[in-house]
Every structure is written in structure tokens, then in C-alpha cells.
């Protein structure tokens, strides 16, 4: 158990819909990262938050947005969903640069029909 | 931008044998971290081993060890005495050290190597 909690674990929805994925980082971790993993692909970095502020952006579509709340949990909002958005979405957290590694949640599997 | 390359999409090894997975990376930075993550069929991302770039000594974790060649920008993973439970996708990853700056500390992943263990 990494200590990072993601909900929901599985989600099936239709094209054009909007979903919200939630992540609770490990206790004490201030950074939250979101990654997308399409079928048999590597992990693509979407966005990073640190203590409530956006710090780095990757290949995140304009239809996607995220935020980190004062209690440090984060939400990834995906709107106007397309078939190609079907993927495993990972949240990870870290304390910062001191330890280096990211700890990953179990992922949220999104299926868009 | 940093890039990570895993040139072996698939590897297989006999149970109890040794296998080495390759990884190269490209960076202009001198201070960084390198990682190997394992992704079994459950899809959970599990940290296998980490290496700090400033350390010359290669990291080891039980049956897992790395060969870190900083000048060559190479970071291979050796798995000794392979077990059936080692079957998974293995990802090499790079992360800037960025001490004091939280803006560029994302992990950059390679495309992965699928490891099969033959009984």
C-alpha cells in the first residue's frame, strides 16, 4: 500500500460526458502528480501541483483540468470525453526533492464508450 | 527536455536465471534521480530501486541491482534468480533533483520493457 488513494477505481461513461477523478496523497506529501497511461503505453505526465499551486504542466488537453485543495487532495476533471480518453489515470505524490521517488496510487481506469 | 529510452520492448528469461534490462537517458543536468518501477498485471506502479546521480556506488535491493554509468547516461537493471512474480512491465524513469524548486520534478518515463518469466 503506497498510501496514495484514488477514487473511483473504475469508471465507465459515454462520449461527451464529464468525470472527476480524486486523489488523496500520502500523509505529509505536498506534491501531487497526474499521469495518463493508455493501453500498453508508457506514462504521460499531465500536471503537477505543489501545496495548492500548479507547478508543471505536461501534455494535458484543454478539456482536462485539475486542482489541489487546501487539504492537499487533488481532483482531475475530464470533460467532453472522447473514445481516445479511455486510459488508466494515475495520481502520485511526493514530499519533494529530498527523497526523489514518487508514490503511486492504484489508478483510476476510465472507459469511454 | 529530458528523455528516457528503453530499447527492449520485450524480454524473457528462465526462472532462476539472470536478466538485464537496458535504459538510456538524455539530460544536461548533473544532479538527478533514476528509478526502476515495476507494473505487474494489477497495473500498480511499484518502486523497485532508485539511484542518486551523485552516488558512484550502484544501488542494490535484494535480487535487484543497477549498473549506473553516468558518463554514458546508461542505467540498466539486473534481476538475479528471476522468479515468476517478477513478470511485469518495467519502466525506467528520470527525475530532476531540483533542490528547493518544485517546478520541474516530474518523473519522465521510458516506454517500458515487458518481462516474461518462463518456468
CSV table of C-alpha atoms in Angstrom, one decimal:
chain,number,residue,atom,x,y,z
A,1,UNK,CA,0.0,0.0,0.0
A,2,UNK,CA,1.6,3.2,-1.2
A,3,UNK,CA,-0.6,5.5,0.9
A,4,UNK,CA,-1.9,7.3,-2.1
A,5,UNK,CA,-5.7,6.8,-2.5
A,6,UNK,CA,-7.5,7.2,-5.8
A,7,UNK,CA,-11.2,7.1,-6.5
A,8,UNK,CA,-13.0,5.7,-8.3
A,9,UNK,CA,-11.0,2.6,-9.3
A,10,UNK,CA,-13.2,2.0,-12.4
A,11,UNK,CA,-15.4,4.4,-14.3
A,12,UNK,CA,-17.4,3.8,-17.5
A,13,UNK,CA,-19.1,6.7,-19.2
A,14,UNK,CA,-20.2,7.9,-22.6
A,15,UNK,CA,-18.6,10.3,-25.1
A,16,UNK,CA,-19.3,13.9,-24.4
A,17,UNK,CA,-19.6,13.4,-20.7
A,18,UNK,CA,-17.6,14.8,-17.8
A,19,UNK,CA,-15.9,12.9,-15.0
A,20,UNK,CA,-13.9,13.8,-11.9
A,21,UNK,CA,-11.1,11.7,-10.6
A,22,UNK,CA,-10.0,12.2,-7.0
A,23,UNK,CA,-6.6,11.6,-5.3
A,24,UNK,CA,-5.5,11.8,-1.7
A,25,UNK,CA,-1.7,11.9,-1.3
A,26,UNK,CA,0.3,10.3,1.3
A,27,UNK,CA,0.2,12.0,4.7
A,28,UNK,CA,2.8,14.8,4.6
A,29,UNK,CA,3.3,14.9,0.9
A,30,UNK,CA,2.8,18.3,-0.6
A,31,UNK,CA,3.2,17.4,-4.3
A,32,UNK,CA,0.6,15.7,-6.4
A,33,UNK,CA,1.2,14.5,-10.0
A,34,UNK,CA,-1.3,13.2,-12.5
A,35,UNK,CA,-0.2,10.7,-15.2
A,36,UNK,CA,-2.2,9.1,-18.1
A,37,UNK,CA,-1.4,5.6,-19.3
A,38,UNK,CA,-3.1,4.5,-22.5
A,39,UNK,CA,-3.3,0.8,-23.4
A,40,UNK,CA,0.2,-0.7,-23.5
A,41,UNK,CA,1.8,2.7,-23.4
A,42,UNK,CA,4.1,4.4,-21.1
A,43,UNK,CA,3.1,7.0,-18.6
A,44,UNK,CA,2.4,10.5,-19.9
A,45,UNK,CA,2.8,13.4,-17.4
A,46,UNK,CA,-0.2,15.6,-17.3
A,47,UNK,CA,0.2,18.1,-14.4
A,48,UNK,CA,1.8,18.7,-11.0
A,49,UNK,CA,0.6,20.6,-8.0
A,50,UNK,CA,2.6,21.6,-5.0
A,51,UNK,CA,0.9,22.8,-1.9
A,52,UNK,CA,-2.1,24.0,-3.8
A,53,UNK,CA,-0.3,25.7,-6.7
A,54,UNK,CA,0.2,24.4,-10.2
A,55,UNK,CA,3.9,23.8,-10.8
A,56,UNK,CA,4.4,21.9,-14.0
A,57,UNK,CA,2.2,21.1,-17.0
A,58,UNK,CA,2.7,18.3,-19.5
A,59,UNK,CA,0.7,17.1,-22.4
A,60,UNK,CA,-2.7,17.9,-20.7
A,61,UNK,CA,-5.6,18.7,-23.1
A,62,UNK,CA,-7.6,21.8,-22.7
A,63,UNK,CA,-10.6,19.7,-22.0
A,64,UNK,CA,-8.8,18.5,-18.8
A,65,UNK,CA,-8.2,20.5,-15.7
A,66,UNK,CA,-7.0,19.8,-12.2
A,67,UNK,CA,-6.7,21.5,-8.9
A,68,UNK,CA,-5.3,20.8,-5.4
A,69,UNK,CA,-7.3,21.8,-2.4
A,70,UNK,CA,-6.2,23.2,0.9
A,71,UNK,CA,-6.3,19.7,2.5
A,72,UNK,CA,-3.9,18.7,-0.3
A,73,UNK,CA,-6.2,16.3,-2.1
A,74,UNK,CA,-6.4,16.7,-5.8
A,75,UNK,CA,-9.1,16.3,-8.5
A,76,UNK,CA,-8.6,15.8,-12.2
A,77,UNK,CA,-11.6,16.9,-14.3
A,78,UNK,CA,-12.1,15.4,-17.7
A,79,UNK,CA,-14.8,16.9,-19.9
A,80,UNK,CA,-16.2,16.4,-23.4
A,81,UNK,CA,-14.9,12.9,-23.2
A,82,UNK,CA,-13.7,11.2,-26.4
A,83,UNK,CA,-13.1,7.5,-27.0
A,84,UNK,CA,-9.4,8.2,-27.0
A,85,UNK,CA,-9.5,9.4,-23.4
A,86,UNK,CA,-10.0,5.8,-22.3
A,87,UNK,CA,-6.9,5.1,-20.2
A,88,UNK,CA,-5.6,4.5,-16.7
A,89,UNK,CA,-5.1,7.7,-14.8
A,90,UNK,CA,-2.5,7.6,-12.1
A,91,UNK,CA,-2.0,10.0,-9.2
A,92,UNK,CA,1.3,10.1,-7.4
A,93,UNK,CA,2.6,12.1,-4.6
A,94,UNK,CA,6.0,13.1,-3.1
A,95,UNK,CA,7.4,15.1,-0.3
A,96,UNK,CA,9.6,17.0,-2.7
A,97,UNK,CA,13.1,16.8,-3.9
A,98,UNK,CA,14.6,15.3,-0.7
A,99,UNK,CA,13.6,11.7,-1.4
A,100,UNK,CA,13.2,11.7,-5.1
A,101,UNK,CA,10.7,8.9,-5.7
A,102,UNK,CA,7.0,9.3,-6.4
A,103,UNK,CA,4.5,7.0,-4.8
A,104,UNK,CA,1.6,6.0,-7.0
A,105,UNK,CA,-2.0,5.2,-6.3
A,106,UNK,CA,-3.7,2.2,-7.9
A,107,UNK,CA,-5.0,4.3,-10.7
A,108,UNK,CA,-8.5,5.1,-12.0
A,109,UNK,CA,-9.5,3.2,-15.1
A,110,UNK,CA,-11.6,5.3,-17.4
A,111,UNK,CA,-13.6,3.7,-20.2
A,112,UNK,CA,-15.4,6.0,-22.6
A,113,UNK,CA,-18.0,4.2,-24.8
B,1,UNK,CA,13.9,18.3,-22.2
B,2,UNK,CA,15.0,15.0,-20.7
B,3,UNK,CA,14.2,11.8,-22.5
B,4,UNK,CA,14.4,8.2,-21.4
B,5,UNK,CA,14.8,5.3,-23.8
B,6,UNK,CA,14.2,1.6,-23.2
B,7,UNK,CA,15.3,-0.2,-26.3
B,8,UNK,CA,13.9,-3.6,-25.4
B,9,UNK,CA,10.1,-3.7,-25.7
B,10,UNK,CA,10.1,-7.4,-24.5
B,11,UNK,CA,12.4,-9.7,-22.7
B,12,UNK,CA,12.1,-13.2,-21.4
B,13,UNK,CA,14.1,-15.3,-19.0
B,14,UNK,CA,14.1,-18.7,-17.5
B,15,UNK,CA,13.1,-18.9,-13.9
B,16,UNK,CA,16.1,-18.7,-11.6
B,17,UNK,CA,18.3,-17.1,-14.3
B,18,UNK,CA,19.6,-13.5,-14.5
B,19,UNK,CA,18.2,-10.9,-16.8
B,20,UNK,CA,19.4,-7.3,-17.6
B,21,UNK,CA,17.0,-4.6,-18.8
B,22,UNK,CA,18.5,-1.6,-20.6
B,23,UNK,CA,17.8,2.1,-20.2
B,24,UNK,CA,19.5,5.2,-21.5
B,25,UNK,CA,18.6,8.8,-20.9
B,26,UNK,CA,19.4,12.2,-22.2
B,27,UNK,CA,20.0,15.2,-19.9
B,28,UNK,CA,22.2,18.2,-19.5
B,29,UNK,CA,21.7,18.2,-15.7
B,30,UNK,CA,24.3,16.9,-13.2
B,31,UNK,CA,22.0,16.2,-10.3
B,32,UNK,CA,19.1,13.9,-10.7
B,33,UNK,CA,17.5,10.6,-9.7
B,34,UNK,CA,16.9,7.5,-11.7
B,35,UNK,CA,14.3,4.8,-10.9
B,36,UNK,CA,13.0,1.5,-12.0
B,37,UNK,CA,9.3,0.9,-11.5
B,38,UNK,CA,7.5,-2.4,-11.9
B,39,UNK,CA,4.0,-2.6,-13.2
B,40,UNK,CA,2.5,-6.1,-12.7
B,41,UNK,CA,-0.8,-7.2,-14.2
B,42,UNK,CA,-2.6,-5.4,-11.4
B,43,UNK,CA,-1.3,-2.2,-13.0
B,44,UNK,CA,0.0,-0.8,-9.7
B,45,UNK,CA,3.3,1.1,-10.1
B,46,UNK,CA,5.8,-0.3,-7.6
B,47,UNK,CA,9.2,1.3,-7.0
B,48,UNK,CA,11.9,-1.3,-7.5
B,49,UNK,CA,15.1,0.6,-7.0
B,50,UNK,CA,16.4,4.2,-7.0
B,51,UNK,CA,19.8,5.8,-7.8
B,52,UNK,CA,21.0,9.2,-7.0
B,53,UNK,CA,23.2,10.6,-9.7
B,54,UNK,CA,25.8,12.0,-7.2
B,55,UNK,CA,26.4,8.5,-5.8
B,56,UNK,CA,29.0,6.4,-7.7
B,57,UNK,CA,28.0,3.2,-5.9
B,58,UNK,CA,25.4,1.2,-7.8
B,59,UNK,CA,22.2,0.7,-5.9
B,60,UNK,CA,21.1,-2.8,-4.9
B,61,UNK,CA,17.8,-4.1,-3.4
B,62,UNK,CA,18.0,-7.8,-2.7
B,63,UNK,CA,17.9,-9.6,-6.1
B,64,UNK,CA,17.7,-6.2,-8.0
B,65,UNK,CA,20.8,-4.2,-8.8
B,66,UNK,CA,21.6,-1.4,-11.2
B,67,UNK,CA,24.6,-0.6,-13.4
B,68,UNK,CA,24.7,3.2,-13.4
B,69,UNK,CA,27.1,4.7,-16.0
B,70,UNK,CA,26.8,8.4,-15.6
B,71,UNK,CA,29.1,9.4,-18.4
B,72,UNK,CA,27.4,7.1,-20.8
B,73,UNK,CA,23.9,8.0,-19.5
B,74,UNK,CA,23.1,4.4,-19.0
B,75,UNK,CA,21.0,2.8,-16.2
B,76,UNK,CA,20.4,-0.9,-16.6
B,77,UNK,CA,18.5,-3.1,-14.1
B,78,UNK,CA,19.8,-6.6,-13.3
B,79,UNK,CA,17.4,-9.1,-11.8
B,80,UNK,CA,19.1,-12.2,-10.3
B,81,UNK,CA,17.4,-15.5,-9.6
B,82,UNK,CA,14.3,-14.5,-11.5
B,83,UNK,CA,11.0,-15.5,-10.0
B,84,UNK,CA,7.6,-15.9,-11.5
B,85,UNK,CA,6.4,-12.9,-9.5
B,86,UNK,CA,9.0,-10.7,-11.3
B,87,UNK,CA,6.9,-10.9,-14.5
B,88,UNK,CA,5.7,-7.4,-15.2
B,89,UNK,CA,6.3,-4.3,-17.2
B,90,UNK,CA,9.4,-2.4,-16.1
B,91,UNK,CA,9.7,1.3,-16.5
B,92,UNK,CA,12.9,3.3,-16.2
B,93,UNK,CA,12.3,6.9,-15.0
B,94,UNK,CA,14.3,10.1,-14.6
B,95,UNK,CA,13.6,12.9,-12.2
B,96,UNK,CA,15.5,16.2,-11.8
B,97,UNK,CA,16.8,16.8,-8.3
B,98,UNK,CA,15.8,20.4,-8.4
B,99,UNK,CA,16.6,21.1,-4.7
B,100,UNK,CA,14.4,23.8,-3.4
B,101,UNK,CA,12.4,24.2,-6.7
B,102,UNK,CA,9.3,22.2,-7.0
B,103,UNK,CA,8.5,23.1,-10.6
B,104,UNK,CA,10.4,20.5,-12.6
B,105,UNK,CA,10.3,17.4,-10.6
B,106,UNK,CA,8.0,15.2,-12.6
B,107,UNK,CA,9.1,11.7,-13.5
B,108,UNK,CA,9.9,11.2,-17.1
B,109,UNK,CA,9.3,7.5,-18.1
B,110,UNK,CA,10.6,5.3,-20.8
B,111,UNK,CA,8.2,3.2,-22.9
B,112,UNK,CA,8.7,0.1,-20.8
B,113,UNK,CA,10.1,-3.4,-21.1
B,114,UNK,CA,7.7,-6.3,-20.7
B,115,UNK,CA,9.5,-9.1,-18.9
B,116,UNK,CA,8.2,-12.7,-19.1
B,117,UNK,CA,9.5,-15.4,-16.8
B,118,UNK,CA,9.5,-18.9,-18.2
B,119,UNK,CA,9.0,-21.7,-15.7
